[in-house]
Coordinates of C-alpha atoms and ligand atoms in Angstrom, one line a residue:
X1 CA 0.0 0.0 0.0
X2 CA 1.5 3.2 -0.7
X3 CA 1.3 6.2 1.8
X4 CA -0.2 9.5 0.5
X5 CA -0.6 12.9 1.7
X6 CA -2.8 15.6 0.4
X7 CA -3.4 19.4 1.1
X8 CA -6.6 20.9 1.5
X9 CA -5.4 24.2 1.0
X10 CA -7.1 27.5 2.0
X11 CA -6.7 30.5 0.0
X12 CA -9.1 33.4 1.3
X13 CA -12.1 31.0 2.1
X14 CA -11.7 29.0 -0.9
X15 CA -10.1 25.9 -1.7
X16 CA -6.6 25.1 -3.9
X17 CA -7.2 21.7 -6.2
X18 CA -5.6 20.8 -9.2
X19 CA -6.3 18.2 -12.2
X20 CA -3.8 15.7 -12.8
X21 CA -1.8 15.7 -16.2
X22 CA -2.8 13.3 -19.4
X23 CA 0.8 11.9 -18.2
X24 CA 0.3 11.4 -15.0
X25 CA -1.2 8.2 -13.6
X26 CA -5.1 8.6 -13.3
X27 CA -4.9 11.6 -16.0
X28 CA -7.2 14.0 -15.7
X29 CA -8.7 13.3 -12.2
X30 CA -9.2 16.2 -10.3
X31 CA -7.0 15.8 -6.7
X32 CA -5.7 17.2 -3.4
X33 CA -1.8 18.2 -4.4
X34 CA 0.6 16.2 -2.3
X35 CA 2.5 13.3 -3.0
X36 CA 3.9 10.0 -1.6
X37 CA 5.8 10.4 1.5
X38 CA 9.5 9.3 1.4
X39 CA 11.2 7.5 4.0
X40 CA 12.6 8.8 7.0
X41 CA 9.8 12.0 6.2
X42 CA 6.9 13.3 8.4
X43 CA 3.9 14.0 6.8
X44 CA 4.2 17.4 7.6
X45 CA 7.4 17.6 5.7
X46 CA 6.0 16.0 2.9
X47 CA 3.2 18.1 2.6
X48 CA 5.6 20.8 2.6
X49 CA 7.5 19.7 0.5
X50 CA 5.3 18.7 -2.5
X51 CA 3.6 22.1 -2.6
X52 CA 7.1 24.0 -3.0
X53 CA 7.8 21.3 -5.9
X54 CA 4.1 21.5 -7.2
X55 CA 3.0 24.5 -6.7
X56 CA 5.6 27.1 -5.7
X57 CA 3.9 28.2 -2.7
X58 CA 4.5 27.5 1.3
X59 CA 1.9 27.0 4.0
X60 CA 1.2 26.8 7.7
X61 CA 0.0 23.0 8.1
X62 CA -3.2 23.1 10.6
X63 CA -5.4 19.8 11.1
X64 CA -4.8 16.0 10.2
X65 CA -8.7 14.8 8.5
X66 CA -9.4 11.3 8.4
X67 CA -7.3 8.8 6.1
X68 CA -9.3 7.2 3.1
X69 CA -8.1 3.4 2.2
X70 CA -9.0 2.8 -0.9
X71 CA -8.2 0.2 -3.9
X72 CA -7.6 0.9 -7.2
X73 CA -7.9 -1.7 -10.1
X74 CA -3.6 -2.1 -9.5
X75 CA -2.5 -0.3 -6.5
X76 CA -3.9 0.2 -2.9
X77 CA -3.8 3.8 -1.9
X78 CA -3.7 5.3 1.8
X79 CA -4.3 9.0 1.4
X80 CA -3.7 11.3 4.0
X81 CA -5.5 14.7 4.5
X82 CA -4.5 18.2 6.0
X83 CA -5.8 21.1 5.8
X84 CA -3.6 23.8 5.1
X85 CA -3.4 27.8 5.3
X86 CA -1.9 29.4 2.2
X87 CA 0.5 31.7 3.2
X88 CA 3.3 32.7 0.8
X89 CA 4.5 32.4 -3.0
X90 CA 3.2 32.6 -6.8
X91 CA 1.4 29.7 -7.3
X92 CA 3.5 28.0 -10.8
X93 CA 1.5 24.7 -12.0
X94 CA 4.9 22.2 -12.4
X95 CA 3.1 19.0 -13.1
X96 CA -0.7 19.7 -12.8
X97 CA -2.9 20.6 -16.1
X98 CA -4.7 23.2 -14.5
X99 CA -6.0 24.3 -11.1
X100 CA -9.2 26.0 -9.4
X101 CA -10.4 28.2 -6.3
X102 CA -13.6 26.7 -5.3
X103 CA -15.8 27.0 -2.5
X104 CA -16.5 23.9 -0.8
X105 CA -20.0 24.0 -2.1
X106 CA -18.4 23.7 -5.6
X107 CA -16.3 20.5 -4.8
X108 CA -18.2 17.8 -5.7
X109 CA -18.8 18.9 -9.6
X110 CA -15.6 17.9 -10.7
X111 CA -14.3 14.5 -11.4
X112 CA -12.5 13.0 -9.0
X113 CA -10.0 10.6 -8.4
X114 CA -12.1 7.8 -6.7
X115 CA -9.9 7.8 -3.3
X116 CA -10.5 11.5 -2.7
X117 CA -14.6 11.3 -2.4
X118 CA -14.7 10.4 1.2
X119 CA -12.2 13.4 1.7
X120 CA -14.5 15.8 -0.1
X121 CA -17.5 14.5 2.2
X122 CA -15.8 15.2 5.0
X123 CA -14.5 18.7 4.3
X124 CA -18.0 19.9 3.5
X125 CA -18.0 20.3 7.7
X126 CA -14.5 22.1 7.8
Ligands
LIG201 N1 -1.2 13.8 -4.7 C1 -2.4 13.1 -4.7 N2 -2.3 11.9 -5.2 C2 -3.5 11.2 -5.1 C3 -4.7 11.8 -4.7 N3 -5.7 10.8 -4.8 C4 -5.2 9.7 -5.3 O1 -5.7 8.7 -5.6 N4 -3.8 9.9 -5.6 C5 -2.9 8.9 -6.1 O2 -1.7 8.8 -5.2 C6 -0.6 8.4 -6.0 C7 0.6 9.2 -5.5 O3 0.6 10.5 -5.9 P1 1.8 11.3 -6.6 O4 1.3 12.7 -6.7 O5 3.0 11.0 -5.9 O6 1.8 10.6 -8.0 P2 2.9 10.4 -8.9 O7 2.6 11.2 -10.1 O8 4.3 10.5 -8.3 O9 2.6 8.8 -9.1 P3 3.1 8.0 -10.3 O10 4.6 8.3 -10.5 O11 2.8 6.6 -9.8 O12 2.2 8.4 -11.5 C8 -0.9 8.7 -7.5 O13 -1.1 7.4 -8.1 C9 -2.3 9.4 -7.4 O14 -3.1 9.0 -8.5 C10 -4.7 13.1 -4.2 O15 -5.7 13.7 -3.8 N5 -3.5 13.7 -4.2

């Protein structure tokens, strides 16, 4: 099972996600940016860490959400949610296709990647 974290992020009351690249496994699934934590790292260094390589931007890390288990057709996936406060940098795309500012009333239009529904559910209450 691989180890995931992801970043709820918070940008004046709305909410950072980004859609995976066509080359990029699950292309085009709309995500939480983060990233499989290395060994020897904390979550909260990976976090930090994959949005300086992803996005460009740093953050003040704030609450730990529930982990989602979830199996794909060819990997098992724990993913690993925190909400985050934006707090510095340009935001530069370096491997997504494209990113949004939603509120959280907006989240559950797009599509998906399948291990990220429970975490949208249970951010509607953040
Ligand atoms: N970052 C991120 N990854 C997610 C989310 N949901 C989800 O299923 N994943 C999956 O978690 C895996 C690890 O994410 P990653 O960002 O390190 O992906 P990667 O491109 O390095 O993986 P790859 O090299 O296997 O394609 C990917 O297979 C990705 O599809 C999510 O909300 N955020």
């Amino acid at each position: 099972m691989i180890e995931v974290v992801c970043a709820i992020i918070k940008i004046n009351g709305k909410i950072l996600v980004t859609q995976r690249s066509e080359k990029m496994s699950l292309p085009l699934k709309w995500e939480f940016p983060g990233g499989k934590i290395e060994s020897e790292e904390t979550e909260v260094d990976c976090i930090r860490r994959e949005l300086k390589e992803e996005l460009n931007i740093d953050v003040d890390v704030q609450e730990r959400l529930d982990p989602v288990v979830y199996s794909y057709p060819d990997f098992k996936i724990k993913l690993i949610p925190y909400v985050v406060k934006y707090i510095s940098g340009n935001i530069i795309l370096n491997e997504h296709a494209q990113y949004k500012l939603l509120n959280i009333s907006e989240l559950l239009i797009l599509d998906w990647a399948e291990a990220d529904i429970p975490i949208v559910n249970q951010i509607k209450t953040i």
